[in-house]
Amino acid sequence: AQSVTQLDSHVSVSEGTPVLLRCNYSSSYSPSLFWYVQHPNKGLQLLLKYTSAATLVKGINGFEAEFKKSETSFHLTKPSAHMSDAAEYFCVVSGAGGGNKLTFGTGTQLKVEL
Amino acid sequence: DAGITQSPRYKITETGRQVTLMCHQTWSHSYMFWYRQDLGHGLRLIYYSAAADITDKGEVPDGYVVSRSKTENFPLTLESATRSQTSVYFCASSPLQGYTDTQYFGPGTRLTVL
């Protein structure tokens, strides 16, 4: 069994300040973890993924995430927010026992203010 | 155009009518998936397919039918639409089965059942 909890449904930051979107996971197997971004009225785009290699994963558009097994977390960060980062972000888990079936978190809406 | 496309992008129908949502991918990916996205639930898997003529149920399959006669197409049919099936539907594809493999998403179909 696997599950994902995104700890904040909404996050608001000012442009130029750091972004932190929090995600905790549960998996019976060695997990792969993904962050996807969804801009308004668009499909989902992969930001980054962890697949048991380096625990610090760098993605597109300056985002990165750190896999912490002891804390079962995979938080998404960015040093400096840009207006174009405003979107919904999904943390997703898949596990070795589940093939490529994905389990999605409920999403975090990121708002970026001037 | 290369990639994964969905049609129609928007659909309004009435309770009891049959509706088919189309999904087409040009990558020759083996795996294809249908998800629905509802507020507070993230994305939930409806059906998936490992290859032509091989399909299986996901988390929320009731009321839906799928087929896959060709690798590139994966239509989703609501045999008798209900209001609870009002949602945004996403199709996705993946080249491999592994749990580390990325799924690539289409732009979505917004379905309203009156």
Short mmCIF file of C-alpha atoms in Angstrom, two decimals:
data_model
loop_
_atom_site.label_atom_id
_atom_site.label_comp_id
_atom_site.label_asym_id
_atom_site.label_seq_id
_atom_site.Cartn_x
_atom_site.Cartn_y
_atom_site.Cartn_z
CA ALA A 1 0.00 0.00 0.00
CA GLN A 2 1.16 3.52 -0.67
CA SER A 3 -0.12 6.99 0.09
CA VAL A 4 0.90 10.61 -0.13
CA THR A 5 0.03 13.54 2.11
CA GLN A 6 0.57 17.07 0.95
CA LEU A 7 0.59 19.07 4.13
CA ASP A 8 -0.63 22.38 2.72
CA SER A 9 -3.52 22.82 0.32
CA HIS A 10 -2.56 26.45 -0.35
CA VAL A 11 0.78 28.26 -0.11
CA SER A 12 1.26 31.95 -0.78
CA VAL A 13 4.68 33.58 -1.26
CA SER A 14 6.03 36.86 -2.52
CA GLU A 15 7.98 36.97 -5.75
CA GLY A 16 11.69 36.50 -5.07
CA THR A 17 11.19 34.63 -1.78
CA PRO A 18 11.78 30.90 -1.22
CA VAL A 19 9.15 28.27 -1.93
CA LEU A 20 8.56 25.20 0.25
CA LEU A 21 5.86 22.67 -0.62
CA ARG A 22 5.67 19.80 1.82
CA CYS A 23 5.02 16.14 1.05
CA ASN A 24 5.08 13.04 3.23
CA TYR A 25 4.71 9.56 1.81
CA SER A 26 4.01 6.03 2.89
CA SER A 27 5.04 2.99 0.90
CA SER A 28 5.49 -0.70 1.62
CA TYR A 29 8.21 -0.86 -0.98
CA SER A 30 11.15 1.25 -2.07
CA PRO A 31 9.34 4.18 -3.59
CA SER A 32 9.82 6.41 -6.54
CA LEU A 33 8.61 9.91 -5.90
CA PHE A 34 7.58 12.58 -8.37
CA TRP A 35 6.53 16.18 -8.37
CA TYR A 36 4.20 17.30 -11.15
CA VAL A 37 3.02 20.82 -11.86
CA GLN A 38 -0.32 21.79 -13.39
CA HIS A 39 -0.83 25.28 -14.73
CA PRO A 40 -4.42 26.49 -15.14
CA ASN A 41 -6.33 24.55 -17.79
CA LYS A 42 -3.24 22.56 -18.71
CA GLY A 43 -2.10 18.98 -18.33
CA LEU A 44 0.43 17.79 -15.78
CA GLN A 45 4.13 18.34 -16.39
CA LEU A 46 6.90 16.44 -14.63
CA LEU A 47 9.09 18.71 -12.48
CA LEU A 48 11.41 16.09 -11.07
CA LYS A 49 11.60 12.51 -9.83
CA TYR A 50 13.50 10.46 -7.26
CA THR A 51 14.38 6.88 -8.18
CA SER A 52 16.78 5.76 -5.41
CA ALA A 53 19.87 7.43 -6.81
CA ALA A 54 20.91 10.79 -5.34
CA THR A 55 18.65 11.93 -2.51
CA LEU A 56 18.76 15.56 -3.67
CA VAL A 57 16.98 15.79 -6.98
CA LYS A 58 17.13 18.79 -9.26
CA GLY A 59 14.30 19.50 -11.62
CA ILE A 60 13.22 22.03 -14.17
CA ASN A 61 12.77 25.75 -13.57
CA GLY A 62 15.06 25.82 -10.52
CA PHE A 63 13.04 23.41 -8.39
CA GLU A 64 14.62 20.70 -6.30
CA ALA A 65 13.48 18.13 -3.76
CA GLU A 66 15.22 16.08 -1.10
CA PHE A 67 14.28 12.50 -0.31
CA LYS A 68 14.51 11.87 3.44
CA LYS A 69 13.78 8.26 4.27
CA SER A 70 13.97 8.75 8.04
CA GLU A 71 11.28 11.44 7.84
CA THR A 72 9.36 9.84 4.92
CA SER A 73 9.37 13.23 3.26
CA PHE A 74 9.97 14.62 -0.21
CA HIS A 75 9.57 18.38 0.10
CA LEU A 76 9.81 20.61 -2.98
CA THR A 77 11.82 23.82 -2.79
CA LYS A 78 12.88 26.73 -4.93
CA PRO A 79 15.18 29.52 -3.74
CA SER A 80 13.34 32.36 -5.43
CA ALA A 81 9.74 32.31 -6.61
CA HIS A 82 8.67 33.73 -9.93
CA MET A 83 5.20 34.79 -10.97
CA SER A 84 5.17 32.00 -13.54
CA ASP A 85 5.48 29.42 -10.73
CA ALA A 86 1.88 30.03 -9.71
CA ALA A 87 0.20 26.67 -10.32
CA GLU A 88 -0.96 23.51 -8.59
CA TYR A 89 1.70 21.03 -7.54
CA PHE A 90 1.19 17.32 -7.00
CA CYS A 91 3.41 14.97 -5.05
CA VAL A 92 3.15 11.43 -6.41
CA VAL A 93 4.44 8.05 -5.25
CA SER A 94 4.88 4.74 -6.98
CA GLY A 95 6.29 1.64 -5.39
CA ALA A 96 8.27 -1.37 -6.53
CA GLY A 97 5.37 -3.65 -5.74
CA GLY A 98 2.84 -1.59 -7.64
CA GLY A 99 4.38 -1.41 -11.08
CA ASN A 100 3.92 2.02 -12.50
CA LYS A 101 0.66 2.77 -10.73
CA LEU A 102 0.82 6.25 -9.31
CA THR A 103 -0.77 7.52 -6.13
CA PHE A 104 -1.34 11.26 -6.12
CA GLY A 105 -1.49 13.71 -3.28
CA THR A 106 -4.41 16.12 -3.18
CA GLY A 107 -2.32 19.00 -4.49
CA THR A 108 -0.91 22.30 -3.24
CA GLN A 109 -2.01 25.51 -4.89
CA LEU A 110 0.93 27.93 -5.03
CA LYS A 111 0.13 31.62 -5.25
CA VAL A 112 2.91 34.10 -6.02
CA GLU A 113 2.31 37.73 -5.18
CA LEU A 114 4.17 40.82 -6.27
CA ASP B 1 1.91 16.73 -33.84
CA ALA B 2 3.88 14.43 -31.61
CA GLY B 3 2.75 13.77 -28.08
CA ILE B 4 -0.46 12.86 -26.36
CA THR B 5 -3.75 14.47 -27.30
CA GLN B 6 -7.26 14.28 -25.91
CA SER B 7 -10.59 15.09 -27.51
CA PRO B 8 -12.86 16.77 -26.96
CA ARG B 9 -11.30 19.28 -24.57
CA TYR B 10 -14.71 20.27 -23.22
CA LYS B 11 -17.94 18.30 -23.21
CA ILE B 12 -21.38 18.93 -21.75
CA THR B 13 -23.83 16.04 -21.71
CA GLU B 14 -26.97 14.94 -19.95
CA THR B 15 -27.56 12.22 -17.40
CA GLY B 16 -28.02 8.83 -19.02
CA ARG B 17 -26.25 9.60 -22.27
CA GLN B 18 -23.24 7.67 -23.53
CA VAL B 19 -20.03 9.68 -23.86
CA THR B 20 -16.66 8.66 -25.28
CA LEU B 21 -13.47 10.52 -24.50
CA MET B 22 -10.60 9.98 -26.89
CA CYS B 23 -6.89 9.69 -26.17
CA HIS B 24 -4.17 9.40 -28.81
CA GLN B 25 -0.39 9.18 -28.39
CA THR B 26 2.30 9.22 -31.04
CA TRP B 27 5.17 7.77 -29.00
CA SER B 28 4.16 4.10 -29.32
CA HIS B 29 4.19 3.85 -25.53
CA SER B 30 3.03 0.48 -24.25
CA TYR B 31 1.21 1.76 -21.19
CA MET B 32 -1.74 4.09 -21.17
CA PHE B 33 -3.86 5.36 -18.28
CA TRP B 34 -7.07 7.22 -17.56
CA TYR B 35 -7.42 9.40 -14.48
CA ARG B 36 -10.10 11.66 -13.13
CA GLN B 37 -9.32 14.80 -11.18
CA ASP B 38 -11.72 16.05 -8.52
CA LEU B 39 -11.27 18.72 -5.88
CA GLY B 40 -9.84 17.25 -2.70
CA HIS B 41 -8.89 13.95 -4.33
CA GLY B 42 -5.95 14.70 -6.58
CA LEU B 43 -5.94 12.32 -9.55
CA ARG B 44 -7.41 8.86 -9.27
CA LEU B 45 -6.78 6.00 -11.67
CA ILE B 46 -9.83 4.73 -13.57
CA TYR B 47 -8.34 2.17 -15.95
CA TYR B 48 -5.00 1.36 -17.45
CA SER B 49 -3.67 -0.69 -20.33
CA ALA B 50 -0.37 -2.51 -20.70
CA ALA B 51 -0.70 -3.08 -24.45
CA ALA B 52 -3.27 -3.43 -27.19
CA ASP B 53 -6.15 -5.62 -26.01
CA ILE B 54 -4.87 -5.68 -22.41
CA THR B 55 -6.72 -3.49 -19.92
CA ASP B 56 -7.25 -3.53 -16.17
CA LYS B 57 -9.19 -1.67 -13.52
CA GLY B 58 -7.78 1.07 -11.40
CA GLU B 59 -9.08 2.65 -8.22
CA VAL B 60 -12.43 4.01 -9.50
CA PRO B 61 -13.58 1.96 -12.54
CA ASP B 62 -17.34 1.78 -11.91
CA GLY B 63 -19.41 3.32 -14.70
CA TYR B 64 -16.56 3.37 -17.20
CA VAL B 65 -15.52 1.13 -20.07
CA VAL B 66 -12.24 1.16 -22.00
CA SER B 67 -10.85 -0.53 -25.05
CA ARG B 68 -7.51 -0.59 -26.77
CA SER B 69 -7.54 -2.08 -30.23
CA LYS B 70 -4.51 -0.05 -31.35
CA THR B 71 -1.43 0.86 -29.35
CA GLU B 72 -1.86 4.59 -29.97
CA ASN B 73 -5.52 4.95 -28.95
CA PHE B 74 -7.20 4.45 -25.59
CA PRO B 75 -10.83 5.63 -25.55
CA LEU B 76 -12.81 5.94 -22.34
CA THR B 77 -16.59 5.46 -22.49
CA LEU B 78 -19.17 6.46 -19.94
CA GLU B 79 -22.01 4.11 -20.84
CA SER B 80 -24.71 6.03 -18.98
CA ALA B 81 -23.35 9.30 -17.63
CA THR B 82 -24.19 10.40 -14.09
CA ARG B 83 -23.69 13.77 -12.39
CA SER B 84 -21.01 12.24 -10.17
CA GLN B 85 -18.92 11.70 -13.30
CA THR B 86 -18.58 15.45 -13.80
CA SER B 87 -14.83 15.83 -13.61
CA VAL B 88 -11.65 16.58 -15.50
CA TYR B 89 -10.27 13.48 -17.21
CA PHE B 90 -6.60 12.99 -17.98
CA CYS B 91 -5.02 10.42 -20.21
CA ALA B 92 -1.38 9.47 -19.71
CA SER B 93 1.16 7.16 -21.29
CA SER B 94 4.42 5.53 -20.26
CA PRO B 95 6.94 3.53 -22.25
CA LEU B 96 7.65 0.95 -19.58
CA GLN B 97 6.09 -0.69 -16.55
CA GLY B 98 8.77 0.11 -14.03
CA TYR B 99 7.83 2.08 -10.96
CA THR B 100 10.54 4.61 -11.75
CA ASP B 101 9.11 5.41 -15.15
CA THR B 102 7.58 8.76 -15.94
CA GLN B 103 4.00 9.09 -17.10
CA TYR B 104 3.27 11.76 -19.70
CA PHE B 105 -0.08 13.48 -19.47
CA GLY B 106 -2.46 14.86 -22.03
CA PRO B 107 -4.12 18.28 -21.65
CA GLY B 108 -7.33 16.90 -20.15
CA THR B 109 -11.03 16.81 -20.99
CA ARG B 110 -13.45 18.77 -18.83
CA LEU B 111 -16.73 16.85 -18.71
CA THR B 112 -19.93 18.26 -17.27
CA VAL B 113 -22.94 15.99 -16.78
CA LEU B 114 -26.21 17.89 -16.31
#
